[in-house]
Amino acid sequence: MIISPSLIPELDDIIGRGGPKRRADAARRVSELFLQGAASFRPDHIELFDGVLTSLVPHAELAERAELAERLSLLANAPRGLVGQLAHDDEIAIAGPLLRRSPVIDEKMLVEIASMKGQGHLLAMAERPVLSTALTDVLVDRGDRDVVRRAAANAGAAFSENSYSTLIKRAGQDGVLTIRLGQRDDLSPAQLKELLTGSIDVVRRRLFQVVK
């Protein structure tokens, strides 16, 4: 088997009765074992690792969990349970890399996390290559200035009519957001007109230059 007694003889005992230090050490060893062979593992292998690591990784040091999250964020076959566990972490150093780019996290989980976590988590999500309208609805509703600016600058983001309306209203008090919205290819002529109407003169002049 992949995780055999010859590799970690005391693994069952560690999971069942081991203290934090032993679990942290086992998490380090099993994580490295997975990362080294991830490219060749079958789905059932990955499921096995998932069950073990979700029990062990919470006992690892913050820096080690952050490094693991960074490496997992690049894998299309990363263990889903572990990725979800790390992506929900309150520490943005851990959750951030996964929220920015992990292909394993589905829209449902992203929306869930966006609805409950803080601005750092929202900001990380706003950098994803593709943002659905379901996700941007939450980002626009809950996000601060930096979050909405970054989402507006993301060419892979899609916005609903309601979110665009909210963004245009917010842009009336935010020149940077106004410019970023004005540069979007999916902004309709009516929305652009509304954006121009609500912007201050100096920003309006800059926008006219952008859209010519």
Short mmCIF file of C-alpha atoms in Angstrom, two decimals, residues 5 15-16 88 102 105 107 172 176-177 199:
data_model
loop_
_atom_site.label_atom_id
_atom_site.label_comp_id
_atom_site.label_asym_id
_atom_site.label_seq_id
_atom_site.Cartn_x
_atom_site.Cartn_y
_atom_site.Cartn_z
CA PRO A 5 4.06 0.13 7.94
CA ILE A 15 -3.69 9.22 14.32
CA GLY A 16 -5.58 7.54 17.11
CA HIS A 88 -11.18 27.70 5.36
CA SER A 102 -6.37 26.09 -6.62
CA ILE A 105 -11.94 24.42 -5.03
CA GLU A 107 -17.69 27.55 -6.89
CA GLY A 172 -18.68 57.69 -7.88
CA VAL A 176 -9.41 54.14 -9.37
CA LEU A 177 -12.48 51.92 -9.49
CA SER A 199 -17.57 60.35 -12.18
#
